Amino acid sequence: MALPPQLKAIQHYLRTAQEHEKREPVVAYYCRLYAVQMGMKLDSKTPECRKFLVKLMDQLEMMKKELSDNESITQEIVGNAHIENYALKMFLYADSEDRSGRFHKNMIKSFYTSSLLFDVLSVFGELSDENIQQRKYAKWKAAYIHNCLKNGETPQPGPMGMDGEAYDDEFGAEGGGPSEAPHNLPQSQPSFHGHPNQPPASNFSNIQIPPGSHAPANTPAEITHPEGDVRLTPEDFTRAQKYCKYAGSALQYEDVGTAIQNLQKALKLLTTGKE
């Protein structure tokens, strides 16, 4: 069924879902869920739009049944961790390629897809400031490198001022195969401080990468004993549980650094009552 023109804004999310259908069905599911939510806001009254969205909802229901034994679908907190880790995985891969001066279609697509997945994270609630910054940076980088290569120019690696770069709305409409981000992520956290020969990027000089800052695998855990009068609130338990879920999701990608970092956060919270 053709996408009605009024819903054009959701086409990139639907394409991303299609590309991940077989290898990452959880990603495909949440991309479609986001597309439905976005589509309902755009136009749920026009007959062709309503018909399209109903069909999409039916597809989601089928996927939900097929994935009924998958915790990332049945538990929102696990799904949130899964999508965020996947978005960061693609972001860090593209950022590593960019900083190494390796510019190619696959890295552009990884930047672009990670920006879409940061959008998709909003199905779980408000985005963190870090995710908002990463989304903006990834969208800008994808458009900037795409336009440079299209115009036969050599892109500048790493962060720099973003003035004058318009986001190319048509980017990604050329098709192209799924972006295959490798499983072996860079093991060091990008520091997002300006390239030596470039002016500092005022908005991006201090981007922090949340659960994706990769501590070395041999980082000793700083275990503290419970302090005498620690009283944990229900919110503390929820936060600790979230860190444990993030760690579990990171281990699915064999990402030891992120798993250790999140387990340390959970330990600190449970032993001191503070983050």
Coordinates of C-alpha atoms in Angstrom, one line a residue:
M1 CA 0.0 0.0 0.0
A2 CA 1.5 3.3 -1.1
L3 CA 2.3 5.9 1.6
P4 CA -0.2 8.9 1.4
P5 CA 1.7 12.2 0.7
Q6 CA 0.3 13.7 3.9
L7 CA 2.4 11.0 5.8
K8 CA 5.6 11.6 3.9
A9 CA 7.4 12.5 7.2
I10 CA 7.1 8.8 8.4
Q11 CA 8.7 7.2 5.3
H12 CA 12.3 7.1 6.7
Y13 CA 11.1 5.3 9.9
L14 CA 9.2 2.8 7.9
R15 CA 12.2 2.2 5.6
T16 CA 14.4 1.7 8.6
A17 CA 11.9 -0.8 10.0
Q18 CA 11.9 -2.7 6.7
E19 CA 15.8 -2.8 6.7
H20 CA 15.9 -4.3 10.2
E21 CA 13.0 -6.7 9.8
K22 CA 15.1 -9.9 9.9
R23 CA 18.2 -9.0 11.8
E24 CA 16.8 -6.6 14.5
P25 CA 13.0 -7.2 14.7
V26 CA 12.8 -5.2 18.0
V27 CA 14.2 -2.1 16.1
A28 CA 11.7 -2.7 13.3
Y29 CA 8.8 -2.9 15.8
Y30 CA 9.6 0.3 17.6
C31 CA 10.3 2.2 14.3
R32 CA 6.8 1.2 13.2
L33 CA 5.3 2.1 16.6
Y34 CA 6.9 5.6 16.3
A35 CA 5.6 5.9 12.7
V36 CA 2.0 5.2 13.8
Q37 CA 2.2 7.7 16.7
M38 CA 3.7 10.3 14.4
G39 CA 1.2 9.5 11.6
M40 CA -1.8 9.9 13.9
K41 CA -0.6 13.4 14.7
L42 CA -0.1 14.3 11.1
D43 CA -3.4 13.1 9.6
S44 CA -5.7 10.4 11.1
K45 CA -8.9 11.8 9.4
T46 CA -8.3 11.5 5.7
P47 CA -9.6 8.1 4.5
E48 CA -6.4 7.0 2.7
C49 CA -4.3 8.1 5.8
R50 CA -6.6 6.3 8.2
K51 CA -6.6 3.1 6.0
F52 CA -2.8 3.2 5.9
L53 CA -2.4 3.7 9.7
V54 CA -4.9 1.0 10.5
K55 CA -2.9 -1.4 8.2
L56 CA 0.3 -0.4 10.0
M57 CA -1.4 -1.0 13.4
D58 CA -2.4 -4.5 12.3
Q59 CA 1.2 -5.2 11.3
L60 CA 2.3 -4.0 14.7
E61 CA -0.1 -6.3 16.4
M62 CA 1.1 -9.3 14.4
M63 CA 4.7 -8.4 15.3
K64 CA 3.8 -8.1 19.0
K65 CA 2.4 -11.7 18.9
E66 CA 5.4 -13.1 17.1
L67 CA 7.7 -11.4 19.6
S68 CA 5.6 -12.2 22.7
D69 CA 8.5 -14.0 24.4
N70 CA 10.9 -11.1 23.8
E71 CA 11.5 -8.9 26.9
S72 CA 12.3 -5.9 24.7
I73 CA 8.7 -5.9 23.6
T74 CA 6.9 -7.0 26.8
Q75 CA 8.9 -4.7 29.1
E76 CA 9.2 -1.1 28.2
I77 CA 12.3 -0.5 30.3
V78 CA 14.2 -3.3 28.4
G79 CA 12.9 -2.1 25.0
N80 CA 14.1 1.4 25.9
A81 CA 17.6 0.1 26.7
H82 CA 17.7 -2.0 23.6
I83 CA 16.9 0.8 21.2
E84 CA 19.2 3.3 23.0
N85 CA 22.1 0.9 22.9
Y86 CA 21.5 0.1 19.2
A87 CA 21.3 3.8 18.4
L88 CA 24.5 4.5 20.3
K89 CA 26.2 1.5 18.6
M90 CA 25.5 3.0 15.2
F91 CA 26.4 6.5 16.3
L92 CA 29.7 5.4 17.7
Y93 CA 30.6 3.4 14.6
A94 CA 29.8 6.4 12.4
D95 CA 31.7 8.8 14.7
S96 CA 34.8 6.5 14.7
E97 CA 34.8 6.3 10.9
D98 CA 34.3 10.1 10.7
R99 CA 37.2 10.9 13.1
S100 CA 39.4 8.5 11.2
G101 CA 38.6 10.3 7.9
R102 CA 36.9 7.3 6.4
F103 CA 33.9 8.8 4.6
H104 CA 31.6 6.4 2.8
K105 CA 27.9 5.7 2.3
N106 CA 27.6 3.2 5.0
M107 CA 28.9 5.6 7.7
I108 CA 26.6 8.4 6.5
K109 CA 23.7 5.9 6.7
S110 CA 24.8 4.9 10.2
F111 CA 24.8 8.5 11.3
Y112 CA 21.4 9.1 9.7
T113 CA 19.8 5.9 11.1
S114 CA 21.1 6.6 14.6
S115 CA 19.4 10.0 14.4
L116 CA 16.1 8.3 13.4
L117 CA 16.4 5.9 16.3
F118 CA 17.0 8.7 18.8
D119 CA 13.6 10.1 17.5
V120 CA 12.1 6.6 18.0
L121 CA 13.3 6.7 21.7
S122 CA 10.6 9.3 22.3
V123 CA 8.0 6.4 22.3
F124 CA 9.3 5.7 25.8
G125 CA 9.1 9.3 27.1
E126 CA 11.1 12.5 26.9
L127 CA 14.6 12.2 25.5
S128 CA 17.6 12.9 27.7
D129 CA 19.6 16.1 26.9
E130 CA 22.5 13.8 25.7
N131 CA 20.2 12.0 23.3
I132 CA 18.9 15.3 21.9
Q133 CA 22.4 16.5 21.3
Q134 CA 23.5 13.2 19.7
R135 CA 20.4 13.2 17.4
K136 CA 21.1 16.8 16.3
Y137 CA 24.8 16.1 15.7
A138 CA 24.1 12.8 13.8
K139 CA 21.5 14.5 11.5
W140 CA 23.8 17.3 10.8
K141 CA 26.8 15.1 10.2
A142 CA 24.8 12.8 7.8
A143 CA 23.7 15.8 5.8
Y144 CA 27.1 17.5 5.8
I145 CA 29.1 14.5 4.7
H146 CA 26.4 13.5 2.2
N147 CA 26.5 17.0 0.6
C148 CA 30.3 17.1 0.6
L149 CA 30.6 13.8 -1.3
K150 CA 27.8 14.8 -3.6
N151 CA 29.6 18.0 -4.5
G152 CA 33.0 16.4 -4.8
E153 CA 34.4 18.0 -1.6
T154 CA 36.4 16.4 1.2
P155 CA 34.6 16.6 4.5
Q156 CA 36.3 17.8 7.6
P157 CA 36.5 15.0 10.2
G158 CA 35.2 15.4 13.8
P159 CA 33.0 18.1 15.3
M160 CA 33.0 21.7 14.0
G161 CA 30.7 24.7 13.7
M162 CA 27.3 23.7 12.2
D163 CA 26.3 27.1 10.8
G164 CA 25.0 27.1 7.3
E165 CA 24.4 23.4 7.0
A166 CA 20.7 22.7 6.3
Y167 CA 19.4 19.3 7.0
D168 CA 18.7 17.7 3.7
D169 CA 15.1 16.3 3.9
E170 CA 15.6 14.1 0.9
F171 CA 18.6 12.4 2.3
G172 CA 18.0 8.6 2.5
A173 CA 15.4 8.7 -0.2
E174 CA 17.9 7.3 -2.7
G175 CA 17.3 3.8 -1.2
G176 CA 20.6 2.0 -0.5
G177 CA 21.0 -1.2 1.5
P178 CA 20.7 -1.6 5.2
S179 CA 23.6 0.0 7.1
E180 CA 25.6 -2.8 8.6
A181 CA 27.3 -1.4 11.7
P182 CA 30.0 -3.8 12.9
H183 CA 29.7 -5.5 16.3
N184 CA 33.1 -4.4 17.5
L185 CA 32.5 -0.9 18.6
P186 CA 35.3 1.5 19.3
Q187 CA 36.4 1.0 22.8
S188 CA 37.1 4.6 23.7
Q189 CA 34.5 7.2 24.3
P190 CA 34.6 10.0 21.7
S191 CA 35.5 13.2 23.5
F192 CA 33.6 15.6 21.2
H193 CA 36.1 18.4 21.6
G194 CA 36.9 20.4 18.5
H195 CA 39.2 19.2 15.7
P196 CA 42.7 20.9 16.1
N197 CA 42.3 23.0 13.0
Q198 CA 38.7 24.0 13.5
P199 CA 36.9 26.5 15.6
P200 CA 35.2 24.8 18.6
A201 CA 31.5 23.9 18.0
S202 CA 29.7 25.9 20.7
N203 CA 26.8 23.5 21.0
F204 CA 28.8 20.3 20.8
S205 CA 32.0 20.9 22.8
N206 CA 30.7 18.9 25.8
I207 CA 28.5 16.2 24.5
Q208 CA 28.5 13.3 26.9
I209 CA 27.6 9.8 25.6
P210 CA 25.3 8.1 28.3
P211 CA 25.2 4.4 28.6
G212 CA 27.7 4.2 25.7
S213 CA 30.9 5.5 27.3
H214 CA 33.1 2.5 27.0
A215 CA 35.2 1.9 30.1
P216 CA 38.1 -0.5 29.5
A217 CA 37.1 -4.1 30.2
N218 CA 39.5 -4.3 33.1
T219 CA 38.1 -1.4 35.1
P220 CA 37.9 -2.5 38.7
A221 CA 34.4 -2.1 40.2
E222 CA 34.4 0.4 43.0
I223 CA 32.3 -1.6 45.5
T224 CA 31.3 0.3 48.6
H225 CA 29.5 -1.2 51.6
P226 CA 26.0 0.0 52.5
E227 CA 26.3 3.1 54.5
G228 CA 24.6 2.7 57.9
D229 CA 21.3 4.5 57.4
V230 CA 20.7 4.2 53.6
R231 CA 16.9 4.3 52.9
L232 CA 16.1 3.6 49.3
T233 CA 12.9 5.0 47.7
P234 CA 10.8 3.2 45.1
E235 CA 12.3 5.5 42.5
D236 CA 15.8 4.4 43.6
F237 CA 14.9 0.8 43.0
T238 CA 13.4 1.6 39.6
R239 CA 16.6 3.5 38.6
A240 CA 18.8 0.6 39.8
Q241 CA 16.6 -1.8 37.8
K242 CA 17.0 0.4 34.7
Y243 CA 20.8 0.4 35.0
C244 CA 20.7 -3.4 35.3
K245 CA 18.5 -3.7 32.2
Y246 CA 21.0 -1.4 30.3
A247 CA 23.8 -3.6 31.4
G248 CA 22.0 -6.7 30.2
S249 CA 21.2 -5.1 26.9
A250 CA 24.8 -4.1 26.4
L251 CA 25.9 -7.7 27.0
Q252 CA 23.7 -8.8 24.1
Y253 CA 26.2 -6.7 22.0
E254 CA 29.2 -8.1 23.9
D255 CA 29.8 -4.5 25.0
V256 CA 31.6 -5.2 28.3
G257 CA 32.5 -1.5 29.0
T258 CA 28.9 -0.3 29.0
A259 CA 27.8 -3.3 31.0
I260 CA 30.4 -2.6 33.7
Q261 CA 29.6 1.1 33.8
N262 CA 25.9 0.5 34.3
L263 CA 26.4 -2.2 36.9
Q264 CA 28.7 0.2 38.8
K265 CA 25.9 2.9 38.7
A266 CA 23.4 0.4 40.1
L267 CA 25.8 -0.7 42.8
K268 CA 26.6 2.8 43.9
L269 CA 22.9 3.7 44.0
L270 CA 22.0 0.6 46.1
T271 CA 24.9 1.0 48.5
T272 CA 24.8 4.8 49.0
G273 CA 21.3 5.9 48.0
K274 CA 23.0 8.4 45.6
E275 CA 23.8 8.3 41.9

